[in-house]
Structures are given as C-alpha cells and as structure tokens.
Coordinates of C-alpha atoms in Angstrom, one line a residue:
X1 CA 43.8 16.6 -4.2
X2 CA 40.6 18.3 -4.1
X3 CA 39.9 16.4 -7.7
X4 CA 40.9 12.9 -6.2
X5 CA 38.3 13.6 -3.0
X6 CA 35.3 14.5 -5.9
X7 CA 35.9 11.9 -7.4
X8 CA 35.8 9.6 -4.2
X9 CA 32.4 11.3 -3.0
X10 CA 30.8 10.6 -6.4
X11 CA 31.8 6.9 -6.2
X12 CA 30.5 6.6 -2.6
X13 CA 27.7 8.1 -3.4
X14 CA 26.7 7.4 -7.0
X15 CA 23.6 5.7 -7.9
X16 CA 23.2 1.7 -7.5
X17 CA 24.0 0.3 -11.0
X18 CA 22.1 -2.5 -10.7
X19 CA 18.4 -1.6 -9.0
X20 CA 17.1 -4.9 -8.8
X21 CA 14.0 -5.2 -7.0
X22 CA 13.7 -8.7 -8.9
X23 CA 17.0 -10.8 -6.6
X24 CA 17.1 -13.6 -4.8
X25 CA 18.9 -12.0 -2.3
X26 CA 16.6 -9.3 -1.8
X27 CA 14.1 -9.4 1.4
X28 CA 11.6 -7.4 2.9
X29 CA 10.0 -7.2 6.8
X30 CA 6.6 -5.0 6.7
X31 CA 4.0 -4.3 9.0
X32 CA 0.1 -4.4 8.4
X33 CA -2.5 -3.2 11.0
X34 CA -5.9 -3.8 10.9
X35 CA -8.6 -2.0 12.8
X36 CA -11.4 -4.3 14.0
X37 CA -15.0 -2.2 12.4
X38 CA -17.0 -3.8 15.9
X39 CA -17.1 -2.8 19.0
X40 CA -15.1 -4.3 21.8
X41 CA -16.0 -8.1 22.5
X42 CA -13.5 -11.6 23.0
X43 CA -12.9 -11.4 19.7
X44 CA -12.5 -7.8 18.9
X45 CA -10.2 -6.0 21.7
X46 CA -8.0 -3.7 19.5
X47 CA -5.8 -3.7 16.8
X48 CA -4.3 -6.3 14.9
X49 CA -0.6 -6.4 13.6
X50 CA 0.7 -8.5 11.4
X51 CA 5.1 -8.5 10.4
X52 CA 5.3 -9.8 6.9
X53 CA 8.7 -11.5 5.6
X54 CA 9.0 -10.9 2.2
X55 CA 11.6 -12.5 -0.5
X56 CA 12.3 -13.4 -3.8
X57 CA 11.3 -17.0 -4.7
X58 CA 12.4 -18.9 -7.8
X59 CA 11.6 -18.5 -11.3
X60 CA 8.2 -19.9 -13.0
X61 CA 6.8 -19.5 -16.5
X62 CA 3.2 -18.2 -16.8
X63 CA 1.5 -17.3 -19.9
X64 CA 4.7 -17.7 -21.9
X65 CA 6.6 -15.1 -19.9
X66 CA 8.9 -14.9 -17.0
X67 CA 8.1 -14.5 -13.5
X68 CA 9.8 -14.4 -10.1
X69 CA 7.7 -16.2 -7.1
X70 CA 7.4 -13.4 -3.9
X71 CA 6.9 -15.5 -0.7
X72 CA 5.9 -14.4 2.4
X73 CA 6.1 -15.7 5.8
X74 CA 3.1 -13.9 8.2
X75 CA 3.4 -13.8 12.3
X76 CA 0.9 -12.3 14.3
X77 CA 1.4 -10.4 17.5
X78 CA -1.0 -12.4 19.5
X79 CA -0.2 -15.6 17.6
X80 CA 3.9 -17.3 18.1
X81 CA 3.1 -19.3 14.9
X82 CA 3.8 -18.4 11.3
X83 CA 2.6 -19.3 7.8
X84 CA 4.6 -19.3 4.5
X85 CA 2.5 -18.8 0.7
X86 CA 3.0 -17.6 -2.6
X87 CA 1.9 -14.2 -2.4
X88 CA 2.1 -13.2 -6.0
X89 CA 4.6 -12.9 -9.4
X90 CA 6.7 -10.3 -10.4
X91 CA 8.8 -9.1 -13.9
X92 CA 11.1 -6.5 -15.0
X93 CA 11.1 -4.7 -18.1
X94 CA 12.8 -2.0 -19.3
X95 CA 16.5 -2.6 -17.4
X96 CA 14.4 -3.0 -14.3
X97 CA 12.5 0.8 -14.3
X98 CA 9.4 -1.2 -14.7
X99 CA 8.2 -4.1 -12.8
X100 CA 4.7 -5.9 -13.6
X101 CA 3.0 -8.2 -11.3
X102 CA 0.5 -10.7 -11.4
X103 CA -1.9 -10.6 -8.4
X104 CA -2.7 -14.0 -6.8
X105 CA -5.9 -12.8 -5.5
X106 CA -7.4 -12.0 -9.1
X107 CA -7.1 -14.5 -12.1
X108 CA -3.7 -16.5 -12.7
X109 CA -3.6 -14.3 -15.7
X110 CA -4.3 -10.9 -14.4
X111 CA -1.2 -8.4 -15.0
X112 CA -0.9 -5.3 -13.4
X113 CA 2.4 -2.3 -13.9
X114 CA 3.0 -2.2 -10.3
X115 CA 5.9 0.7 -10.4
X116 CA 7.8 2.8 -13.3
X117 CA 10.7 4.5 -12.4
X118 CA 10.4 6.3 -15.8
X119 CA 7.7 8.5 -14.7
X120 CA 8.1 12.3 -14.6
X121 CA 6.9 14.8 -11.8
X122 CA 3.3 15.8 -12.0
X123 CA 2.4 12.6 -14.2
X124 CA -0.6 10.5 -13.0
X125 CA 0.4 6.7 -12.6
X126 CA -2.3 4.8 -13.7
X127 CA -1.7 0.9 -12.5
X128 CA -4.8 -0.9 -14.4
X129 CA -6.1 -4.2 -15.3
X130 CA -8.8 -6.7 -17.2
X131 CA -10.7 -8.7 -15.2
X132 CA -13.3 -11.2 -16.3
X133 CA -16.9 -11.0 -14.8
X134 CA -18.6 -14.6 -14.9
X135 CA -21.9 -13.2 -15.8
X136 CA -25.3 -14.9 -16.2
X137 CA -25.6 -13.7 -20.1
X138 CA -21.6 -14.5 -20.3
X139 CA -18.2 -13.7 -19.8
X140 CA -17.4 -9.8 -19.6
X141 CA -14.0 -8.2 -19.5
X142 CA -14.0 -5.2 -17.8
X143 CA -10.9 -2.7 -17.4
X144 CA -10.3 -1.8 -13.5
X145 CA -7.6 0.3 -11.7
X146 CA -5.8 -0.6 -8.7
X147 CA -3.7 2.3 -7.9
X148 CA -3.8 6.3 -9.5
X149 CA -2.0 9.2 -7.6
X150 CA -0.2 12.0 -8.6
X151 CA 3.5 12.6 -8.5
X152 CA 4.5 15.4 -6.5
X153 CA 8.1 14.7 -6.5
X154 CA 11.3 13.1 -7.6
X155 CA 14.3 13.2 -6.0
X156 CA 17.3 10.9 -4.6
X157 CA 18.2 9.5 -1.1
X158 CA 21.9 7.4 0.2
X159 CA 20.6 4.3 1.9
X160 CA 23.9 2.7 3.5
X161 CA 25.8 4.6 1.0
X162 CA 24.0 4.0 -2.4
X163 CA 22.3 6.9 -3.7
X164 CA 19.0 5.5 -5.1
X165 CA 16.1 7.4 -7.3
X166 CA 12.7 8.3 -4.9
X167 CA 9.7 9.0 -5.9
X168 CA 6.5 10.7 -3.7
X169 CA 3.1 10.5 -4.5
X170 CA 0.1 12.4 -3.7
X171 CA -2.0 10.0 -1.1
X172 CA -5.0 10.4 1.7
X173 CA -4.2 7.0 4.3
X174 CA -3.8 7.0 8.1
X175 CA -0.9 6.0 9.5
X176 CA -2.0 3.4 11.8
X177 CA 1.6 2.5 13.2
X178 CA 1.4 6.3 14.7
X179 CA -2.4 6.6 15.6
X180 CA -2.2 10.0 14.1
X181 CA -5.2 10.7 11.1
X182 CA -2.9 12.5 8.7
X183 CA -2.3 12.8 5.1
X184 CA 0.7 10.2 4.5
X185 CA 3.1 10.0 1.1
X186 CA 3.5 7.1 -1.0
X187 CA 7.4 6.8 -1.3
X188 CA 8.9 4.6 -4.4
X189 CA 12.9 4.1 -3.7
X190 CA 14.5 2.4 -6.4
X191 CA 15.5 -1.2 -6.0
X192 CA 13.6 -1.2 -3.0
X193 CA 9.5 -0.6 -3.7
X194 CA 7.6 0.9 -2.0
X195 CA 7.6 2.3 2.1
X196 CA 4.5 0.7 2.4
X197 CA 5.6 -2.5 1.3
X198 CA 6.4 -4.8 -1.9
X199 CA 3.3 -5.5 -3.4
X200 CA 0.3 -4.1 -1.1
X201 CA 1.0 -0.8 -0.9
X202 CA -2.3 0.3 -3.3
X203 CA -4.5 -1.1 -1.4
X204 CA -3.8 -1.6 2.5
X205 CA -2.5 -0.4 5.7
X206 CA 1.3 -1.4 5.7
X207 CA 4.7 0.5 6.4
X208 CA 7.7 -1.2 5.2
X209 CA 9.9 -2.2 8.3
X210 CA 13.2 -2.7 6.7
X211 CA 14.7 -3.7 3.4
X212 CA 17.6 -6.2 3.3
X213 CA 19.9 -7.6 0.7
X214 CA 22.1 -10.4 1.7
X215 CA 21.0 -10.5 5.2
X216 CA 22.3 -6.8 5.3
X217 CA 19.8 -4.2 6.4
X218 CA 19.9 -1.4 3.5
X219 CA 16.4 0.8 4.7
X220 CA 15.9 1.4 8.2
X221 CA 12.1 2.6 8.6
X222 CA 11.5 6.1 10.0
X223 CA 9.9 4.9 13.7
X224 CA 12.7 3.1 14.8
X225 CA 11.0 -0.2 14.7
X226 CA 12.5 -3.3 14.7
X227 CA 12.5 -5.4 11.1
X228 CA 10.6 -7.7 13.0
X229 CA 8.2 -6.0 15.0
X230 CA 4.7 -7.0 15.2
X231 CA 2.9 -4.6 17.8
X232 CA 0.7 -3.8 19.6
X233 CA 1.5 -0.1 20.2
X234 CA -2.1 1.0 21.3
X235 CA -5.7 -0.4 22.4
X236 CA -9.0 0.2 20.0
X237 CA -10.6 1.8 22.8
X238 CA -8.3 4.7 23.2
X239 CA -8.8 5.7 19.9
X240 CA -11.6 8.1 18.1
X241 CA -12.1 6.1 15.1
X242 CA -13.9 3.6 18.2
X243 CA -16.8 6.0 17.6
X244 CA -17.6 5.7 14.1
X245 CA -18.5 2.6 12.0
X246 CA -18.3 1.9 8.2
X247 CA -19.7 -1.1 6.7
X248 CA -19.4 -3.3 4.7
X249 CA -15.6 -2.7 4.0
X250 CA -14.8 -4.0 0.7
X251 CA -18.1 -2.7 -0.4
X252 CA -19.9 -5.1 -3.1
X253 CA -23.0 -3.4 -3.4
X254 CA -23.8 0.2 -3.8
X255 CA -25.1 1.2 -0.2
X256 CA -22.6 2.2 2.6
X257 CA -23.7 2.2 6.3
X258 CA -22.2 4.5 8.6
X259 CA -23.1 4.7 12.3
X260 CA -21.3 7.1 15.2
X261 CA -22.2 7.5 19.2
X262 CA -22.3 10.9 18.4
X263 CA -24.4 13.2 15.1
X264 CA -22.3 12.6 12.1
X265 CA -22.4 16.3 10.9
X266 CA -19.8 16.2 7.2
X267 CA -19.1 13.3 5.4
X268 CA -16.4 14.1 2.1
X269 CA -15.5 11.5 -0.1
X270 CA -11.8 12.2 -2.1
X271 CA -10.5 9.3 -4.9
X272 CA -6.9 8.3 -4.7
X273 CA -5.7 11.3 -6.9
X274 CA -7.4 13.6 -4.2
X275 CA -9.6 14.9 -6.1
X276 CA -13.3 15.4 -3.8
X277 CA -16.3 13.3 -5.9
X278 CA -19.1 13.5 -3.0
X279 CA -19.9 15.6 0.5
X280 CA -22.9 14.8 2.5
X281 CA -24.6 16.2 5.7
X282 CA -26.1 13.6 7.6
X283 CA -27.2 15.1 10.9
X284 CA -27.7 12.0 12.5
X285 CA -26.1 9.0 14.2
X286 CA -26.8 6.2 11.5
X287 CA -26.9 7.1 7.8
X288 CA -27.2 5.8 4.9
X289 CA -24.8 6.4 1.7
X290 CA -25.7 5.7 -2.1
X291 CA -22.7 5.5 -4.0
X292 CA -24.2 4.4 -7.2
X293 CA -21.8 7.1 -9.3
X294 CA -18.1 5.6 -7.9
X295 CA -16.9 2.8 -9.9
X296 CA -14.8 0.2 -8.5
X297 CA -11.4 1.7 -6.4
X298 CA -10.2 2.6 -3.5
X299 CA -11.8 6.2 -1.9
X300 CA -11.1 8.0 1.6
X301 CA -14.1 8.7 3.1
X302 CA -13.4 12.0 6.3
X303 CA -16.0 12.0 8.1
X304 CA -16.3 14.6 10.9
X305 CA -12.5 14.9 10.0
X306 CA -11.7 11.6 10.2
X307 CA -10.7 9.5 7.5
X308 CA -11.3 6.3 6.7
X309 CA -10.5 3.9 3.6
X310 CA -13.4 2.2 1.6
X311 CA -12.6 -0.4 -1.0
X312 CA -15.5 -0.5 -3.8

C-alpha cells in the first residue's frame, strides 16, 4: 500500500511532459508600471499601469524558419479602451528548453535566445544579438546584449499540481507593484516564462499577473492580484523617487542628467550581472554624468540608495 500511495504522489506531482510555452492555448495577464520622470502637472499625476493580455497567435514563416505570432491586447487603468498588436515571434528548439524570439521593435530579422532551460547554476545567460547601424560611411553590424545575469539557483515548484523546472537569477529592479526599492529575482518556471512577463522581462517594469492554459489559471502571482488588474495602488507624490530625476531614459548619447530637491551625496552604478562599473560623489542638487566607458545595456543606477534603471 505504501508502494501504490508513492507511486500516486509521483504521478500527481511529476514534471509536465510537455512544457510548451509555444501553444495556442497558452495565455498570459501581466502588469507594467511606469513612473512619470516630471514633476506633477495634468499630464503627469502618478503612476501608470498598464494589464497586458498575452497569447499565442498563429504560425508565420520568416527568414525560412518557423515562428509563432504573440499578440497582445493593452488596457490602461485610466483608459476603458483596449488595443490589440503583434508584439513579437517566438520558436522552440531543443524539445522546447530553448525558445528564440524575434523582437518587433529591432529589425524583422533580429533573433534573440530569450530563455534556456538547459542552463546550470552559477552560469551566466548571455541573451545577445546583431543589429545593423545605418551609418553615413555604411552599413555596420554590431553585436549587442539584451539580458546577462547570473544564475543563483535551480529548483522545482507544483503549480495546480504539475511540478515544473524554476530558475532564479541574480537581478537589481524595483518592484513597482509594492513601492518597496528592493533587490528583486528574475524567476524562469518552465512552460510558463518568466514572472515578469513573456517577452519584456529584460528590459522593463512588469510582474506576471497570472498564467493560463485553456482558460484555466495555472500561476497565481504572489500579491494576490487579480489576472486582470490594472492599478493604481499608490500616487507619485507619496513616493521618494518624486525627489530625484534621471534623464534622458533610454539614454542615446553619453551624458546623463540627474537632478534632486535635496544634495545628491553617492551615486553607484552596477550592470545587470551586479557587478559595480562606476561610483560618483556629486555633492550637489543637479549633476552631470559622463558615461562614455558603458556600452549599450541596461544598468541600475542607486543613488542616495535609491535605485533607478537606465537603458543605454
């Protein structure tokens, strides 16, 4: 008896045989908050949240290979209306432990690795791309990377009784759904993605909401937020990030500006793998930053102990 209720467990809980992030029934609810840089005015009075619905769209052929359309509906919490768009492509390789994705914001032919589920503990993902610089002398293909942390651990977690592979990555983001500056984790769960979303997890401000296959919710997000959710949880104003101001945010030149109510005393400047590459000591209210030694990437910028995300 005792074998019979083993071997039970294990089938209850064994790992999903098929991980598919790639399925048509497959859908995703996430949340992305952005923080308005200006001070309050009619058209800047807080925070902005916006509850992305996620799915898997039909099949296309690009470039001789096979992708999978991800659509995505958008709905704003001050706005009742709602927009649908290709947001990008996706493909599986290797029995689905590797999915590629082609970014619609870059070039048509632009390919990133956007997770492997191969990758062992203490290995550095590396998700890079080519990208083609129109340039006055000519065309120039340069190599850029959209997403490098560190794994800090593997293990598994049962979501509505599948038992599913999860990964954790080193990462310095706020979590803006919580108004608390903290270190936060990058989580891959397999044949899910990401807890901060599908596709924009390198780059932005999102939490994954819930994950659902065949209408069924199968991730419940930690907050107890709804799937479809869209804020507002808190005013600008309340806020200590009010009193600091970086700019320009993407940054396409090689001067940052900074500005504070109060003397900005420490300013440390950490890459996505954590690792520190600049500190400065402004002693002043307005400052000016040279970052002609970064290349092109995401950094978190703590100023006074508060961090912030700059996109270079």
């Amino acid at each position: 008896m005792k074998t019979i209720r083993s071997l039970l467990f294990l089938l209850l809980f064994s790992f999903e045989g098929n991980c598919q992030i790639i399925d048509t029934n497959n859908s995703w609810n996430y949340l992305e908050v952005l923080v308005p840089t200006c001070k309050k005015s009619t058209n800047c009075e807080g925070k902005l949240y916006q509850n992305f619905n996620c799915r898997i769209g039909g099949d296309t052929l690009i470039n001789g290979k096979v992708y999978n359309k991800v659509i995505e509906t958008t709905k704003r919490n001050n706005d009742s209306s709602s927009e649908s768009y290709i947001s990008g492509f996706l493909r599986e390789e290797e029995n689905h432990k590797k999915i590629f994705s082609l970014l619609s914001y870059l070039d048509d032919s632009t390919e990133v690795l956007l997770y492997d589920f191969t990758i062992k503990k203490d290995s550095v993902f590396n998700s890079t791309y080519e990208r083609i610089y129109h340039l006055p002398e000519g065309d120039k293909i340069i190599k850029d990377t959209l997403y490098s942390s560190q794994v800090i651990d593997i293990d598994s977690v049962v979501y509505m009784g599948i038992k599913r592979l999860r990964i954790k990555f080193l990462d310095f983001r706020v979590n803006w759904i919580e108004d608390n500056p903290e270190k936060d984790t990058v989580e891959w769960i397999e044949g899910i993605g990401s807890n901060k979303g599908l596709l924009n997890y390198a780059y932005g401000d999102y939490n994954l909401l819930c994950f659902k296959q065949n209408d069924e919710v199968k991730y419940y997000n930690k907050l107890g937020l709804d799937c479809n959710y869209s804020g507002p949880i808190n005013k600008l104003e309340d806020n200590e990030f009010n009193k600091i101001r970086l700019y320009p945010n993407p940054l396409r030149g090689k001067i940052l500006y900074i500005s504070s109510e109060s003397i900005i005393k420490t300013v440390l400047i950490y890459n996505v793998c954590g690792y520190l590459v600049g500190q400065f000591t402004p002693e002043n209210t307005d400052y000016q930053i040279p970052l002609y030694n970064l290349n092109s990437g995401i950094y978190i910028f703590q100023i006074d102990g508060f961090p912030f995300k700059i996109i270079i």
